[in-house]
Amino acid sequence: MSGFSKAISKVEVAVKWDPSPSGQPPTDLDVIAGTFTRTDPYGTPAYLVHFDSRSPDGTIFLNRDSQDGKGFGWDEVMTLELDRLDSRYARVVVGVVIQQRATHRTFVNVLNPAVRVREGYNVLAEDDFGSVLGSTAAAVAEFVRDGSGDWSFRPGLHGFEDDPVVFTREMGGLGRP
C-alpha cells in the first residue's frame, strides 16, 4: 500500500418528498444517473440508470423507488459503487426529474422535497431544491474520475426546465469546460 486514499468509492443519493394533497394527482420524483466515457465526458451518456434499469455491470442501481412520496424517510435511493466502475468511465451525473404524467409540476409544486448525497455516514451534500424551484429536473451530483483513477464529488444543484427525455440528453453538458 503506497498511501491512504481519500477518494470516493461508494455513494448513496437519496430523495424524499411529501405526498400530494388529497384529491391531487400523485407527485413522482425519479433519480437518474448518466455515465460518461473518457472519450465523451460531456456528451451523450454511455448508459442511464433509472427506475426501470440498472447499470450493465451492477455498479449503479436503485435501492428504493416511490411513485407517490408515501415512503418512510427517503423515498428514492440510488447506490453508486464508483470504485467498481470500469476505467473507461470518467464522469457520472445524477439527476432528479419530476414525472409530468398527470399535471405539469416544477419543484415549487412538490411538497417538502429534499436530496442527500452521502458516502457511508459522511453526508457530502443536502439540499431542498430551493434554488431550482421553477425547474422540472435538476442535476444534483457530479462525480469525476481523475488521472489516477480516484473519484471526487462536485456539489451543486443545476436546474433544467425540459421533460425527462430532454434532460437525460442535456445532463452531460453540466460543468463543461
mmCIF file with all atom_site columns, C-alpha atoms in Angstrom:
data_model
loop_
_atom_site.group_PDB
_atom_site.id
_atom_site.type_symbol
_atom_site.label_atom_id
_atom_site.label_alt_id
_atom_site.label_comp_id
_atom_site.label_asym_id
_atom_site.label_entity_id
_atom_site.label_seq_id
_atom_site.pdbx_PDB_ins_code
_atom_site.Cartn_x
_atom_site.Cartn_y
_atom_site.Cartn_z
_atom_site.occupancy
_atom_site.B_iso_or_equiv
_atom_site.pdbx_formal_charge
_atom_site.auth_seq_id
_atom_site.auth_comp_id
_atom_site.auth_asym_id
_atom_site.auth_atom_id
_atom_site.pdbx_PDB_model_num
ATOM 1   C CA . MET A 1 1   ? 0.000   0.000  0.000   1.00 0.00 ? 1   MET A CA 1
ATOM 2   C CA . SER A 1 2   ? 1.503   3.279  -1.097  1.00 0.00 ? 2   SER A CA 1
ATOM 3   C CA . GLY A 1 3   ? -0.680  5.668  0.883   1.00 0.00 ? 3   GLY A CA 1
ATOM 4   C CA . PHE A 1 4   ? -4.088  6.464  2.255   1.00 0.00 ? 4   PHE A CA 1
ATOM 5   C CA . SER A 1 5   ? -6.814  7.240  -0.240  1.00 0.00 ? 5   SER A CA 1
ATOM 6   C CA . LYS A 1 6   ? -9.482  9.842  0.471   1.00 0.00 ? 6   LYS A CA 1
ATOM 7   C CA . ALA A 1 7   ? -11.169 9.176  -2.863  1.00 0.00 ? 7   ALA A CA 1
ATOM 8   C CA . ILE A 1 8   ? -14.870 8.490  -3.000  1.00 0.00 ? 8   ILE A CA 1
ATOM 9   C CA . SER A 1 9   ? -15.725 4.846  -3.542  1.00 0.00 ? 9   SER A CA 1
ATOM 10  C CA . LYS A 1 10  ? -19.408 4.094  -2.840  1.00 0.00 ? 10  LYS A CA 1
ATOM 11  C CA . VAL A 1 11  ? -22.112 6.745  -2.539  1.00 0.00 ? 11  VAL A CA 1
ATOM 12  C CA . GLU A 1 12  ? -25.822 6.938  -1.996  1.00 0.00 ? 12  GLU A CA 1
ATOM 13  C CA . VAL A 1 13  ? -28.118 9.571  -3.493  1.00 0.00 ? 13  VAL A CA 1
ATOM 14  C CA . ALA A 1 14  ? -31.489 9.769  -1.746  1.00 0.00 ? 14  ALA A CA 1
ATOM 15  C CA . VAL A 1 15  ? -34.584 11.873 -2.445  1.00 0.00 ? 15  VAL A CA 1
ATOM 16  C CA . LYS A 1 16  ? -37.692 12.417 -0.364  1.00 0.00 ? 16  LYS A CA 1
ATOM 17  C CA . TRP A 1 17  ? -40.884 14.422 -0.652  1.00 0.00 ? 17  TRP A CA 1
ATOM 18  C CA . ASP A 1 18  ? -44.340 14.524 0.898   1.00 0.00 ? 18  ASP A CA 1
ATOM 19  C CA . PRO A 1 19  ? -47.346 13.020 -0.891  1.00 0.00 ? 19  PRO A CA 1
ATOM 20  C CA . SER A 1 20  ? -49.693 15.255 -2.859  1.00 0.00 ? 20  SER A CA 1
ATOM 21  C CA . PRO A 1 21  ? -52.721 16.608 -1.001  1.00 0.00 ? 21  PRO A CA 1
ATOM 22  C CA . SER A 1 22  ? -55.875 14.501 -1.079  1.00 0.00 ? 22  SER A CA 1
ATOM 23  C CA . GLY A 1 23  ? -57.640 14.729 -4.437  1.00 0.00 ? 23  GLY A CA 1
ATOM 24  C CA . GLN A 1 24  ? -54.473 15.796 -6.300  1.00 0.00 ? 24  GLN A CA 1
ATOM 25  C CA . PRO A 1 25  ? -52.562 13.547 -8.733  1.00 0.00 ? 25  PRO A CA 1
ATOM 26  C CA . PRO A 1 26  ? -49.559 11.829 -7.096  1.00 0.00 ? 26  PRO A CA 1
ATOM 27  C CA . THR A 1 27  ? -46.158 13.510 -7.293  1.00 0.00 ? 27  THR A CA 1
ATOM 28  C CA . ASP A 1 28  ? -43.451 11.204 -8.662  1.00 0.00 ? 28  ASP A CA 1
ATOM 29  C CA . LEU A 1 29  ? -39.769 12.129 -8.472  1.00 0.00 ? 29  LEU A CA 1
ATOM 30  C CA . ASP A 1 30  ? -37.173 9.851  -10.044 1.00 0.00 ? 30  ASP A CA 1
ATOM 31  C CA . VAL A 1 31  ? -33.415 9.594  -9.509  1.00 0.00 ? 31  VAL A CA 1
ATOM 32  C CA . ILE A 1 32  ? -31.482 9.128  -12.774 1.00 0.00 ? 32  ILE A CA 1
ATOM 33  C CA . ALA A 1 33  ? -27.745 8.546  -13.244 1.00 0.00 ? 33  ALA A CA 1
ATOM 34  C CA . GLY A 1 34  ? -25.861 9.003  -16.505 1.00 0.00 ? 34  GLY A CA 1
ATOM 35  C CA . THR A 1 35  ? -22.381 7.602  -17.085 1.00 0.00 ? 35  THR A CA 1
ATOM 36  C CA . PHE A 1 36  ? -19.947 9.312  -19.444 1.00 0.00 ? 36  PHE A CA 1
ATOM 37  C CA . THR A 1 37  ? -16.837 7.861  -21.052 1.00 0.00 ? 37  THR A CA 1
ATOM 38  C CA . ARG A 1 38  ? -13.342 9.335  -21.131 1.00 0.00 ? 38  ARG A CA 1
ATOM 39  C CA . THR A 1 39  ? -13.733 9.904  -24.881 1.00 0.00 ? 39  THR A CA 1
ATOM 40  C CA . ASP A 1 40  ? -17.040 11.808 -24.495 1.00 0.00 ? 40  ASP A CA 1
ATOM 41  C CA . PRO A 1 41  ? -17.186 13.118 -20.910 1.00 0.00 ? 41  PRO A CA 1
ATOM 42  C CA . TYR A 1 42  ? -19.674 15.938 -21.668 1.00 0.00 ? 42  TYR A CA 1
ATOM 43  C CA . GLY A 1 43  ? -21.702 14.390 -24.460 1.00 0.00 ? 43  GLY A CA 1
ATOM 44  C CA . THR A 1 44  ? -24.253 11.620 -24.635 1.00 0.00 ? 44  THR A CA 1
ATOM 45  C CA . PRO A 1 45  ? -24.466 9.243  -21.668 1.00 0.00 ? 45  PRO A CA 1
ATOM 46  C CA . ALA A 1 46  ? -22.988 5.803  -22.347 1.00 0.00 ? 46  ALA A CA 1
ATOM 47  C CA . TYR A 1 47  ? -25.979 4.490  -20.412 1.00 0.00 ? 47  TYR A CA 1
ATOM 48  C CA . LEU A 1 48  ? -28.642 5.681  -17.986 1.00 0.00 ? 48  LEU A CA 1
ATOM 49  C CA . VAL A 1 49  ? -29.796 4.106  -14.756 1.00 0.00 ? 49  VAL A CA 1
ATOM 50  C CA . HIS A 1 50  ? -33.328 4.873  -13.563 1.00 0.00 ? 50  HIS A CA 1
ATOM 51  C CA . PHE A 1 51  ? -36.458 3.269  -12.112 1.00 0.00 ? 51  PHE A CA 1
ATOM 52  C CA . ASP A 1 52  ? -36.640 0.638  -14.855 1.00 0.00 ? 52  ASP A CA 1
ATOM 53  C CA . SER A 1 53  ? -32.954 -0.272 -15.180 1.00 0.00 ? 53  SER A CA 1
ATOM 54  C CA . ARG A 1 54  ? -29.576 -0.807 -13.556 1.00 0.00 ? 54  ARG A CA 1
ATOM 55  C CA . SER A 1 55  ? -26.069 -0.455 -14.906 1.00 0.00 ? 55  SER A CA 1
ATOM 56  C CA . PRO A 1 56  ? -24.896 -3.356 -17.112 1.00 0.00 ? 56  PRO A CA 1
ATOM 57  C CA . ASP A 1 57  ? -22.216 -4.297 -14.562 1.00 0.00 ? 57  ASP A CA 1
ATOM 58  C CA . GLY A 1 58  ? -24.412 -3.798 -11.479 1.00 0.00 ? 58  GLY A CA 1
ATOM 59  C CA . THR A 1 59  ? -22.374 -0.899 -10.068 1.00 0.00 ? 59  THR A CA 1
ATOM 60  C CA . ILE A 1 60  ? -25.245 1.627  -10.135 1.00 0.00 ? 60  ILE A CA 1
ATOM 61  C CA . PHE A 1 61  ? -28.712 0.608  -9.012  1.00 0.00 ? 61  PHE A CA 1
ATOM 62  C CA . LEU A 1 62  ? -31.903 1.927  -7.468  1.00 0.00 ? 62  LEU A CA 1
ATOM 63  C CA . ASN A 1 63  ? -32.489 0.523  -3.974  1.00 0.00 ? 63  ASN A CA 1
ATOM 64  C CA . ARG A 1 64  ? -35.866 2.128  -3.439  1.00 0.00 ? 64  ARG A CA 1
ATOM 65  C CA . ASP A 1 65  ? -38.451 3.579  -5.815  1.00 0.00 ? 65  ASP A CA 1
ATOM 66  C CA . SER A 1 66  ? -41.559 5.559  -4.922  1.00 0.00 ? 66  SER A CA 1
ATOM 67  C CA . GLN A 1 67  ? -44.257 6.812  -7.250  1.00 0.00 ? 67  GLN A CA 1
ATOM 68  C CA . ASP A 1 68  ? -46.037 8.996  -4.715  1.00 0.00 ? 68  ASP A CA 1
ATOM 69  C CA . GLY A 1 69  ? -43.735 10.028 -1.832  1.00 0.00 ? 69  GLY A CA 1
ATOM 70  C CA . LYS A 1 70  ? -45.592 7.847  0.678   1.00 0.00 ? 70  LYS A CA 1
ATOM 71  C CA . GLY A 1 71  ? -42.475 6.051  1.879   1.00 0.00 ? 71  GLY A CA 1
ATOM 72  C CA . PHE A 1 72  ? -40.914 6.377  5.292   1.00 0.00 ? 72  PHE A CA 1
ATOM 73  C CA . GLY A 1 73  ? -37.906 8.689  5.271   1.00 0.00 ? 73  GLY A CA 1
ATOM 74  C CA . TRP A 1 74  ? -36.077 8.690  1.945   1.00 0.00 ? 74  TRP A CA 1
ATOM 75  C CA . ASP A 1 75  ? -38.459 7.659  -0.868  1.00 0.00 ? 75  ASP A CA 1
ATOM 76  C CA . GLU A 1 76  ? -35.947 7.027  -3.676  1.00 0.00 ? 76  GLU A CA 1
ATOM 77  C CA . VAL A 1 77  ? -32.419 5.772  -3.025  1.00 0.00 ? 77  VAL A CA 1
ATOM 78  C CA . MET A 1 78  ? -29.706 5.054  -5.611  1.00 0.00 ? 78  MET A CA 1
ATOM 79  C CA . THR A 1 79  ? -26.344 3.447  -4.838  1.00 0.00 ? 79  THR A CA 1
ATOM 80  C CA . LEU A 1 80  ? -23.275 4.123  -6.972  1.00 0.00 ? 80  LEU A CA 1
ATOM 81  C CA . GLU A 1 81  ? -20.261 1.850  -6.498  1.00 0.00 ? 81  GLU A CA 1
ATOM 82  C CA . LEU A 1 82  ? -17.817 4.180  -8.235  1.00 0.00 ? 82  LEU A CA 1
ATOM 83  C CA . ASP A 1 83  ? -14.736 2.189  -7.222  1.00 0.00 ? 83  ASP A CA 1
ATOM 84  C CA . ARG A 1 84  ? -16.052 -0.785 -9.230  1.00 0.00 ? 84  ARG A CA 1
ATOM 85  C CA . LEU A 1 85  ? -16.996 1.233  -12.334 1.00 0.00 ? 85  LEU A CA 1
ATOM 86  C CA . ASP A 1 86  ? -14.959 0.338  -15.416 1.00 0.00 ? 86  ASP A CA 1
ATOM 87  C CA . SER A 1 87  ? -11.992 2.624  -16.109 1.00 0.00 ? 87  SER A CA 1
ATOM 88  C CA . ARG A 1 88  ? -13.470 3.790  -19.438 1.00 0.00 ? 88  ARG A CA 1
ATOM 89  C CA . TYR A 1 89  ? -15.977 5.916  -17.476 1.00 0.00 ? 89  TYR A CA 1
ATOM 90  C CA . ALA A 1 90  ? -14.779 9.384  -16.428 1.00 0.00 ? 90  ALA A CA 1
ATOM 91  C CA . ARG A 1 91  ? -17.968 11.014 -15.100 1.00 0.00 ? 91  ARG A CA 1
ATOM 92  C CA . VAL A 1 92  ? -21.274 10.143 -13.519 1.00 0.00 ? 92  VAL A CA 1
ATOM 93  C CA . VAL A 1 93  ? -24.008 12.763 -13.262 1.00 0.00 ? 93  VAL A CA 1
ATOM 94  C CA . VAL A 1 94  ? -27.022 12.118 -11.042 1.00 0.00 ? 94  VAL A CA 1
ATOM 95  C CA . GLY A 1 95  ? -30.265 13.985 -11.503 1.00 0.00 ? 95  GLY A CA 1
ATOM 96  C CA . VAL A 1 96  ? -33.799 14.132 -10.159 1.00 0.00 ? 96  VAL A CA 1
ATOM 97  C CA . VAL A 1 97  ? -36.741 14.504 -12.519 1.00 0.00 ? 97  VAL A CA 1
ATOM 98  C CA . ILE A 1 98  ? -40.392 15.187 -11.772 1.00 0.00 ? 98  ILE A CA 1
ATOM 99  C CA . GLN A 1 99  ? -42.644 12.941 -13.837 1.00 0.00 ? 99  GLN A CA 1
ATOM 100 C CA . GLN A 1 100 ? -45.059 15.061 -15.870 1.00 0.00 ? 100 GLN A CA 1
ATOM 101 C CA . ARG A 1 101 ? -47.821 12.481 -16.477 1.00 0.00 ? 101 ARG A CA 1
ATOM 102 C CA . ALA A 1 102 ? -50.930 13.839 -14.756 1.00 0.00 ? 102 ALA A CA 1
ATOM 103 C CA . THR A 1 103 ? -50.029 17.518 -14.467 1.00 0.00 ? 103 THR A CA 1
ATOM 104 C CA . HIS A 1 104 ? -47.119 19.871 -15.156 1.00 0.00 ? 104 HIS A CA 1
ATOM 105 C CA . ARG A 1 105 ? -45.047 20.294 -11.998 1.00 0.00 ? 105 ARG A CA 1
ATOM 106 C CA . THR A 1 106 ? -41.892 22.106 -11.003 1.00 0.00 ? 106 THR A CA 1
ATOM 107 C CA . PHE A 1 107 ? -40.089 21.811 -7.666  1.00 0.00 ? 107 PHE A CA 1
ATOM 108 C CA . VAL A 1 108 ? -42.172 24.669 -6.269  1.00 0.00 ? 108 VAL A CA 1
ATOM 109 C CA . ASN A 1 109 ? -45.202 22.314 -6.610  1.00 0.00 ? 109 ASN A CA 1
ATOM 110 C CA . VAL A 1 110 ? -43.528 19.442 -4.739  1.00 0.00 ? 110 VAL A CA 1
ATOM 111 C CA . LEU A 1 111 ? -44.198 19.327 -1.009  1.00 0.00 ? 111 LEU A CA 1
ATOM 112 C CA . ASN A 1 112 ? -41.008 19.323 1.114   1.00 0.00 ? 112 ASN A CA 1
ATOM 113 C CA . PRO A 1 113 ? -38.555 17.888 -1.433  1.00 0.00 ? 113 PRO A CA 1
ATOM 114 C CA . ALA A 1 114 ? -35.026 17.081 -0.291  1.00 0.00 ? 114 ALA A CA 1
ATOM 115 C CA . VAL A 1 115 ? -31.929 15.368 -1.638  1.00 0.00 ? 115 VAL A CA 1
ATOM 116 C CA . ARG A 1 116 ? -28.978 13.911 0.233   1.00 0.00 ? 116 ARG A CA 1
ATOM 117 C CA . VAL A 1 117 ? -25.655 12.647 -1.133  1.00 0.00 ? 117 VAL A CA 1
ATOM 118 C CA . ARG A 1 118 ? -23.560 10.603 1.257   1.00 0.00 ? 118 ARG A CA 1
ATOM 119 C CA . GLU A 1 119 ? -20.677 8.184  1.431   1.00 0.00 ? 119 GLU A CA 1
ATOM 120 C CA . GLY A 1 120 ? -21.238 5.831  4.349   1.00 0.00 ? 120 GLY A CA 1
ATOM 121 C CA . TYR A 1 121 ? -22.255 8.064  7.258   1.00 0.00 ? 121 TYR A CA 1
ATOM 122 C CA . ASN A 1 122 ? -20.484 11.098 5.782   1.00 0.00 ? 122 ASN A CA 1
ATOM 123 C CA . VAL A 1 123 ? -23.031 13.493 4.246   1.00 0.00 ? 123 VAL A CA 1
ATOM 124 C CA . LEU A 1 124 ? -21.444 15.138 1.213   1.00 0.00 ? 124 LEU A CA 1
ATOM 125 C CA . ALA A 1 125 ? -24.410 17.381 0.362   1.00 0.00 ? 125 ALA A CA 1
ATOM 126 C CA . GLU A 1 126 ? -28.023 18.098 1.303   1.00 0.00 ? 126 GLU A CA 1
ATOM 127 C CA . ASP A 1 127 ? -30.463 20.423 -0.401  1.00 0.00 ? 127 ASP A CA 1
ATOM 128 C CA . ASP A 1 128 ? -34.160 21.308 -0.517  1.00 0.00 ? 128 ASP A CA 1
ATOM 129 C CA . PHE A 1 129 ? -34.286 22.290 -4.238  1.00 0.00 ? 129 PHE A CA 1
ATOM 130 C CA . GLY A 1 130 ? -34.915 25.905 -3.169  1.00 0.00 ? 130 GLY A CA 1
ATOM 131 C CA . SER A 1 131 ? -32.528 27.270 -5.798  1.00 0.00 ? 131 SER A CA 1
ATOM 132 C CA . VAL A 1 132 ? -34.299 25.457 -8.665  1.00 0.00 ? 132 VAL A CA 1
ATOM 133 C CA . LEU A 1 133 ? -37.986 25.906 -7.762  1.00 0.00 ? 133 LEU A CA 1
ATOM 134 C CA . GLY A 1 134 ? -39.028 26.671 -11.359 1.00 0.00 ? 134 GLY A CA 1
ATOM 135 C CA . SER A 1 135 ? -37.337 23.550 -12.747 1.00 0.00 ? 135 SER A CA 1
ATOM 136 C CA . THR A 1 136 ? -38.831 20.193 -13.727 1.00 0.00 ? 136 THR A CA 1
ATOM 137 C CA . ALA A 1 137 ? -35.494 18.403 -13.245 1.00 0.00 ? 137 ALA A CA 1
ATOM 138 C CA . ALA A 1 138 ? -32.163 19.053 -11.564 1.00 0.00 ? 138 ALA A CA 1
ATOM 139 C CA . ALA A 1 139 ? -28.666 17.642 -11.695 1.00 0.00 ? 139 ALA A CA 1
ATOM 140 C CA . VAL A 1 140 ? -27.862 17.019 -8.020  1.00 0.00 ? 140 VAL A CA 1
ATOM 141 C CA . ALA A 1 141 ? -24.415 15.398 -8.062  1.00 0.00 ? 141 ALA A CA 1
ATOM 142 C CA . GLU A 1 142 ? -21.424 15.066 -10.350 1.00 0.00 ? 142 GLU A CA 1
ATOM 143 C CA . PHE A 1 143 ? -18.668 12.518 -9.778  1.00 0.00 ? 143 PHE A CA 1
ATOM 144 C CA . VAL A 1 144 ? -15.427 12.867 -11.748 1.00 0.00 ? 144 VAL A CA 1
ATOM 145 C CA . ARG A 1 145 ? -12.533 10.420 -12.092 1.00 0.00 ? 145 ARG A CA 1
ATOM 146 C CA . ASP A 1 146 ? -9.037  11.918 -12.151 1.00 0.00 ? 146 ASP A CA 1
ATOM 147 C CA . GLY A 1 147 ? -5.950  10.648 -13.994 1.00 0.00 ? 147 GLY A CA 1
ATOM 148 C CA . SER A 1 148 ? -5.008  8.307  -11.147 1.00 0.00 ? 148 SER A CA 1
ATOM 149 C CA . GLY A 1 149 ? -8.452  6.680  -11.205 1.00 0.00 ? 149 GLY A CA 1
ATOM 150 C CA . ASP A 1 150 ? -9.759  8.296  -7.998  1.00 0.00 ? 150 ASP A CA 1
ATOM 151 C CA . TRP A 1 151 ? -13.290 9.703  -7.881  1.00 0.00 ? 151 TRP A CA 1
ATOM 152 C CA . SER A 1 152 ? -14.203 13.117 -6.483  1.00 0.00 ? 152 SER A CA 1
ATOM 153 C CA . PHE A 1 153 ? -17.544 14.786 -5.830  1.00 0.00 ? 153 PHE A CA 1
ATOM 154 C CA . ARG A 1 154 ? -18.570 18.137 -7.298  1.00 0.00 ? 154 ARG A CA 1
ATOM 155 C CA . PRO A 1 155 ? -21.537 19.533 -5.361  1.00 0.00 ? 155 PRO A CA 1
ATOM 156 C CA . GLY A 1 156 ? -24.208 21.858 -6.674  1.00 0.00 ? 156 GLY A CA 1
ATOM 157 C CA . LEU A 1 157 ? -27.752 21.847 -7.961  1.00 0.00 ? 157 LEU A CA 1
ATOM 158 C CA . HIS A 1 158 ? -28.375 22.769 -11.596 1.00 0.00 ? 158 HIS A CA 1
ATOM 159 C CA . GLY A 1 159 ? -31.991 23.135 -12.695 1.00 0.00 ? 159 GLY A CA 1
ATOM 160 C CA . PHE A 1 160 ? -33.447 22.146 -16.059 1.00 0.00 ? 160 PHE A CA 1
ATOM 161 C CA . GLU A 1 161 ? -36.853 23.047 -17.463 1.00 0.00 ? 161 GLU A CA 1
ATOM 162 C CA . ASP A 1 162 ? -37.235 20.267 -20.026 1.00 0.00 ? 162 ASP A CA 1
ATOM 163 C CA . ASP A 1 163 ? -39.088 16.980 -19.971 1.00 0.00 ? 163 ASP A CA 1
ATOM 164 C CA . PRO A 1 164 ? -37.244 13.920 -18.613 1.00 0.00 ? 164 PRO A CA 1
ATOM 165 C CA . VAL A 1 165 ? -36.106 12.675 -22.031 1.00 0.00 ? 165 VAL A CA 1
ATOM 166 C CA . VAL A 1 166 ? -34.517 16.009 -22.968 1.00 0.00 ? 166 VAL A CA 1
ATOM 167 C CA . PHE A 1 167 ? -32.982 16.305 -19.506 1.00 0.00 ? 167 PHE A CA 1
ATOM 168 C CA . THR A 1 168 ? -31.171 12.967 -19.889 1.00 0.00 ? 168 THR A CA 1
ATOM 169 C CA . ARG A 1 169 ? -29.626 14.199 -23.154 1.00 0.00 ? 169 ARG A CA 1
ATOM 170 C CA . GLU A 1 170 ? -28.581 17.570 -21.700 1.00 0.00 ? 170 GLU A CA 1
ATOM 171 C CA . MET A 1 171 ? -27.307 16.493 -18.275 1.00 0.00 ? 171 MET A CA 1
ATOM 172 C CA . GLY A 1 172 ? -23.889 15.605 -19.711 1.00 0.00 ? 172 GLY A CA 1
ATOM 173 C CA . GLY A 1 173 ? -23.228 19.262 -20.546 1.00 0.00 ? 173 GLY A CA 1
ATOM 174 C CA . LEU A 1 174 ? -23.127 20.134 -16.855 1.00 0.00 ? 174 LEU A CA 1
ATOM 175 C CA . GLY A 1 175 ? -19.739 21.579 -15.911 1.00 0.00 ? 175 GLY A CA 1
ATOM 176 C CA . ARG A 1 176 ? -18.446 21.620 -19.482 1.00 0.00 ? 176 ARG A CA 1
ATOM 177 C CA . PRO A 1 177 ? -15.086 23.427 -19.539 1.00 0.00 ? 177 PRO A CA 1
#
